[in-house]
mmCIF file of C-alpha atoms in Angstrom:
data_model
loop_
_atom_site.group_PDB
_atom_site.id
_atom_site.type_symbol
_atom_site.label_atom_id
_atom_site.label_comp_id
_atom_site.label_asym_id
_atom_site.label_seq_id
_atom_site.Cartn_x
_atom_site.Cartn_y
_atom_site.Cartn_z
ATOM 1 C CA SER A 25 61.384 79.456 74.313
ATOM 2 C CA ARG A 26 64.292 81.054 76.913
ATOM 3 C CA PRO A 27 66.909 82.233 74.463
ATOM 4 C CA SER A 28 70.280 80.197 75.455
ATOM 5 C CA GLY A 29 73.927 81.017 75.651
ATOM 6 C CA ALA A 30 75.228 84.192 74.169
ATOM 7 C CA ARG A 31 71.473 85.354 73.727
ATOM 8 C CA ALA A 32 70.688 84.563 76.757
ATOM 9 C CA VAL A 33 73.297 86.534 78.393
ATOM 10 C CA LEU A 34 73.000 89.641 75.550
ATOM 11 C CA ALA A 35 68.907 89.229 76.711
ATOM 12 C CA ALA A 36 69.760 89.317 80.866
ATOM 13 C CA LEU A 37 71.945 92.584 79.791
ATOM 14 C CA ARG A 38 69.413 94.980 77.705
ATOM 15 C CA ARG A 39 69.691 98.456 78.636
ATOM 16 C CA ASP A 40 66.667 98.298 81.163
ATOM 17 C CA SER A 41 68.144 95.444 82.924
ATOM 18 C CA PRO A 42 69.243 95.135 86.729
ATOM 19 C CA LEU A 43 72.097 93.267 85.877
ATOM 20 C CA LEU A 44 73.248 95.708 83.667
ATOM 21 C CA PRO A 45 74.841 98.346 86.463
ATOM 22 C CA VAL A 46 76.071 94.876 88.042
ATOM 23 C CA ALA A 47 77.533 93.348 85.347
ATOM 24 C CA THR A 48 79.161 96.955 84.414
ATOM 25 C CA ARG A 49 80.771 97.296 87.431
ATOM 26 C CA VAL A 50 82.279 94.304 87.673
ATOM 27 C CA GLY A 51 83.588 94.225 84.112
ATOM 28 C CA VAL A 52 84.746 97.841 84.442
ATOM 29 C CA SER A 53 86.807 96.662 88.649
ATOM 30 C CA ALA A 54 87.747 93.617 87.559
ATOM 31 C CA ALA A 55 89.166 94.915 84.453
ATOM 32 C CA GLY A 56 91.003 98.487 85.617
ATOM 33 C CA ALA A 57 92.283 96.531 89.101
ATOM 34 C CA GLY A 58 94.542 94.354 86.264
ATOM 35 C CA TRP A 59 95.470 97.076 83.961
ATOM 36 C CA LEU A 60 96.657 98.764 87.563
ATOM 37 C CA THR A 61 98.389 95.951 88.791
ATOM 38 C CA MET A 62 100.299 95.740 84.844
ATOM 39 C CA LEU A 63 100.985 98.941 85.058
ATOM 40 C CA LEU A 64 102.671 98.516 89.016
ATOM 41 C CA GLY A 65 104.806 95.705 87.022
ATOM 42 C CA VAL A 66 102.971 92.729 89.398
ATOM 43 C CA GLY A 67 103.319 89.665 88.237
ATOM 44 C CA ARG A 68 99.829 87.898 88.823
ATOM 45 C CA PRO A 69 97.552 90.902 87.927
ATOM 46 C CA TYR A 70 94.858 88.249 88.046
ATOM 47 C CA TRP A 71 94.879 88.133 91.575
ATOM 48 C CA ALA A 72 93.568 91.766 91.383
ATOM 49 C CA VAL A 73 90.891 91.250 88.910
ATOM 50 C CA VAL A 74 89.950 88.296 91.409
ATOM 51 C CA THR A 75 89.949 90.763 94.077
ATOM 52 C CA ALA A 76 87.643 93.366 93.077
ATOM 53 C CA ALA A 77 85.237 91.067 91.050
ATOM 54 C CA ALA A 78 85.061 88.885 94.279
ATOM 55 C CA ILE A 79 84.237 92.493 96.889
ATOM 56 C CA PHE A 80 81.282 93.335 95.065
ATOM 57 C CA GLN A 81 77.570 92.959 97.368
ATOM 58 C CA ALA A 82 74.287 94.690 97.517
ATOM 59 C CA ASN A 83 75.541 97.971 98.332
ATOM 60 C CA LEU A 84 78.166 100.532 99.222
ATOM 61 C CA ALA A 85 78.679 99.223 103.109
ATOM 62 C CA LEU A 86 78.040 95.686 102.461
ATOM 63 C CA THR A 87 81.211 96.504 99.978
ATOM 64 C CA TRP A 88 83.227 97.811 102.148
ATOM 65 C CA ARG A 89 82.834 95.623 104.534
ATOM 66 C CA ARG A 90 83.919 92.466 101.779
ATOM 67 C CA ALA A 91 86.772 94.752 101.172
ATOM 68 C CA LEU A 92 87.791 94.881 104.455
ATOM 69 C CA GLN A 93 87.704 91.483 104.908
ATOM 70 C CA ARG A 94 89.612 90.269 101.351
ATOM 71 C CA VAL A 95 92.223 92.475 102.582
ATOM 72 C CA LEU A 96 92.508 91.270 106.387
ATOM 73 C CA GLY A 97 92.274 87.691 105.452
ATOM 74 C CA ASN A 98 95.194 88.178 102.376
ATOM 75 C CA LEU A 99 97.293 89.824 105.072
ATOM 76 C CA LEU A 100 96.857 87.365 107.909
ATOM 77 C CA GLY A 101 96.880 84.429 105.004
ATOM 78 C CA LEU A 102 100.444 86.199 103.449
ATOM 79 C CA ALA A 103 101.958 85.911 107.122
ATOM 80 C CA LEU A 104 100.451 82.337 107.596
ATOM 81 C CA PHE A 105 102.248 81.713 104.282
ATOM 82 C CA THR A 106 105.321 83.342 105.265
ATOM 83 C CA ALA A 107 105.372 81.044 108.643
ATOM 84 C CA LEU A 108 104.968 77.556 106.132
ATOM 85 C CA VAL A 109 107.616 78.592 103.857
ATOM 86 C CA PRO A 110 110.346 76.605 105.824
ATOM 87 C CA VAL A 111 108.174 73.013 105.422
ATOM 88 C CA ILE A 112 106.919 73.864 102.184
ATOM 89 C CA GLY A 113 110.462 74.118 101.028
ATOM 90 C CA THR A 114 111.401 70.509 103.083
ATOM 91 C CA GLY A 115 109.668 69.023 99.955
ATOM 92 C CA PRO A 116 106.507 67.908 97.105
ATOM 93 C CA LEU A 117 104.924 66.061 99.821
ATOM 94 C CA ALA A 118 105.166 69.161 102.242
ATOM 95 C CA LEU A 119 103.746 71.573 99.255
ATOM 96 C CA VAL A 120 101.125 69.065 98.603
ATOM 97 C CA LEU A 121 99.770 68.739 102.048
ATOM 98 C CA VAL A 122 99.811 71.994 102.804
ATOM 99 C CA ALA A 123 97.786 72.794 99.819
ATOM 100 C CA LEU A 124 95.400 70.182 101.265
ATOM 101 C CA ALA A 125 95.482 71.757 104.618
ATOM 102 C CA ALA A 126 94.837 75.352 103.447
ATOM 103 C CA GLN A 127 91.832 73.889 101.337
ATOM 104 C CA PHE A 128 90.364 72.018 104.086
ATOM 105 C CA GLY A 129 90.960 75.061 106.335
ATOM 106 C CA ALA A 130 89.170 77.364 103.311
ATOM 107 C CA GLU A 131 86.075 74.801 102.631
ATOM 108 C CA ALA A 132 85.367 74.512 106.507
ATOM 109 C CA THR A 133 85.433 77.891 107.072
ATOM 110 C CA MET A 134 84.059 80.190 104.148
ATOM 111 C CA SER A 135 80.544 79.563 104.623
ATOM 112 C CA ARG A 136 80.538 80.461 107.638
ATOM 113 C CA ASN A 137 83.282 83.327 108.091
ATOM 114 C CA TYR A 138 84.470 85.355 104.718
ATOM 115 C CA TRP A 139 87.807 86.772 106.406
ATOM 116 C CA LEU A 140 88.848 83.899 108.087
ATOM 117 C CA GLY A 141 87.783 81.804 104.797
ATOM 118 C CA THR A 142 90.604 84.086 102.863
ATOM 119 C CA VAL A 143 93.186 83.161 105.620
ATOM 120 C CA PHE A 144 93.104 79.498 104.549
ATOM 121 C CA VAL A 145 92.970 80.534 100.692
ATOM 122 C CA THR A 146 95.535 82.774 100.775
ATOM 123 C CA PRO A 147 98.282 79.928 101.077
ATOM 124 C CA MET A 148 96.363 77.743 99.291
ATOM 125 C CA ALA A 149 96.873 79.957 96.122
ATOM 126 C CA LEU A 150 100.152 80.642 96.987
ATOM 127 C CA SER A 151 101.026 77.290 97.137
ATOM 128 C CA MET A 152 99.177 76.179 94.059
ATOM 129 C CA VAL A 153 101.576 79.011 92.328
ATOM 130 C CA GLU A 154 104.598 76.379 93.871
ATOM 131 C CA PHE A 155 103.292 73.505 92.202
ATOM 132 C CA ALA A 156 104.375 75.110 88.798
ATOM 133 C CA GLY A 157 108.063 76.122 90.326
ATOM 134 C CA HIS A 158 109.561 77.418 92.903
ATOM 135 C CA HIS A 159 109.156 81.109 93.353
ATOM 136 C CA PRO A 160 110.722 83.481 96.339
ATOM 137 C CA ALA A 161 108.691 83.889 98.649
ATOM 138 C CA ARG A 162 109.197 87.481 99.003
ATOM 139 C CA GLU A 163 108.169 87.976 96.076
ATOM 140 C CA LEU A 164 104.287 85.843 96.161
ATOM 141 C CA VAL A 165 103.663 87.615 99.077
ATOM 142 C CA GLY A 166 104.646 91.067 97.768
ATOM 143 C CA ASP A 167 102.787 90.020 94.380
ATOM 144 C CA ARG A 168 99.807 89.088 96.679
ATOM 145 C CA TRP A 169 99.255 91.786 98.744
ATOM 146 C CA LEU A 170 99.692 94.797 96.334
ATOM 147 C CA ASP A 171 97.311 93.113 93.696
ATOM 148 C CA THR A 172 95.124 92.476 96.917
ATOM 149 C CA CYS A 173 95.300 95.930 98.231
ATOM 150 C CA ALA A 174 94.669 97.255 94.220
ATOM 151 C CA GLY A 175 91.820 94.814 94.049
ATOM 152 C CA ALA A 176 90.184 95.907 96.644
ATOM 153 C CA ALA A 177 90.796 99.610 96.171
ATOM 154 C CA VAL A 178 89.565 99.651 92.539
ATOM 155 C CA GLY A 179 86.418 97.738 92.924
ATOM 156 C CA LEU A 180 85.379 99.795 96.205
ATOM 157 C CA LEU A 181 85.983 103.026 93.600
ATOM 158 C CA GLY A 182 84.017 101.371 90.674
ATOM 159 C CA CYS A 183 81.350 101.009 93.818
ATOM 160 C CA VAL A 184 81.097 104.229 94.318
ATOM 161 C CA LEU A 185 81.256 105.897 90.557
ATOM 162 C CA ILE A 186 78.829 102.765 88.963
ATOM 163 C CA THR A 187 75.936 103.239 91.020
ATOM 164 C CA ASN A 188 72.485 101.534 90.565
ATOM 165 C CA ARG A 189 69.959 104.366 91.564
ATOM 166 C CA ARG A 190 67.091 101.738 90.047
ATOM 167 C CA ALA A 191 67.876 99.311 92.943
ATOM 168 C CA SER A 192 65.791 101.100 94.892
ATOM 169 C CA GLY A 193 62.868 101.234 93.225
ATOM 170 C CA ARG A 194 62.624 98.130 92.686
ATOM 171 C CA ILE A 195 63.202 97.408 96.264
ATOM 172 C CA ASP A 196 60.695 99.572 96.856
ATOM 173 C CA ALA A 197 58.347 97.952 94.550
ATOM 174 C CA ALA A 198 58.963 94.740 95.665
ATOM 175 C CA LEU A 199 58.257 95.299 99.078
ATOM 176 C CA ASP A 200 54.859 96.911 97.772
ATOM 177 C CA ARG A 201 53.851 92.945 95.911
ATOM 178 C CA LEU A 202 55.574 91.468 99.484
ATOM 179 C CA SER A 203 53.323 94.074 101.347
ATOM 180 C CA ALA A 204 49.949 92.701 98.879
ATOM 181 C CA ALA A 205 50.785 89.089 98.639
ATOM 182 C CA VAL A 206 51.130 89.073 102.685
ATOM 183 C CA ALA A 207 47.700 90.474 103.056
ATOM 184 C CA GLU A 208 46.059 88.800 100.828
ATOM 185 C CA ALA A 209 47.101 85.523 102.721
ATOM 186 C CA ARG A 210 45.901 86.959 105.376
ATOM 187 C CA ALA A 211 42.691 87.861 103.299
ATOM 188 C CA VAL A 212 42.338 83.640 102.856
ATOM 189 C CA THR A 213 42.992 82.209 106.049
#
């Protein structure tokens, strides 16, 4: 039988596991981003943690692209939130409607276009913070921007410093198995 729970996680992260470098990269970078923004005095370091974890892709080039998309989308989302602050301030119903509209925009765009989806996720997240009580828009926007940039920078640094050198060998082996399977399938038909 297959292990479950914590045993399954530990089994998946054994020393020769292809997941170990990925888990290390994400864990170290996310923690580093959170600590950095705490040292900078940002009120919501979890935004940096989420950004650092969210940008990781299969390789450095794709991670760099995702980081740029995240930063651009958040910047535009902050502009959208700033434009919506007067509407949000009119009352609880407006706040709920803005959050719902942003949620709809995120759901409608995220799977097709990551940066555009983050344009809507940002005002949705900031609107949800407002459910707990009013916060100055300047504080929310500043914290989100600093957390996003710090998270993206630390995430990229983690991707550069914590490499996955074994990945290319696994890709070559997988391609060899694929070629053999294709050749076998052609021989059968």
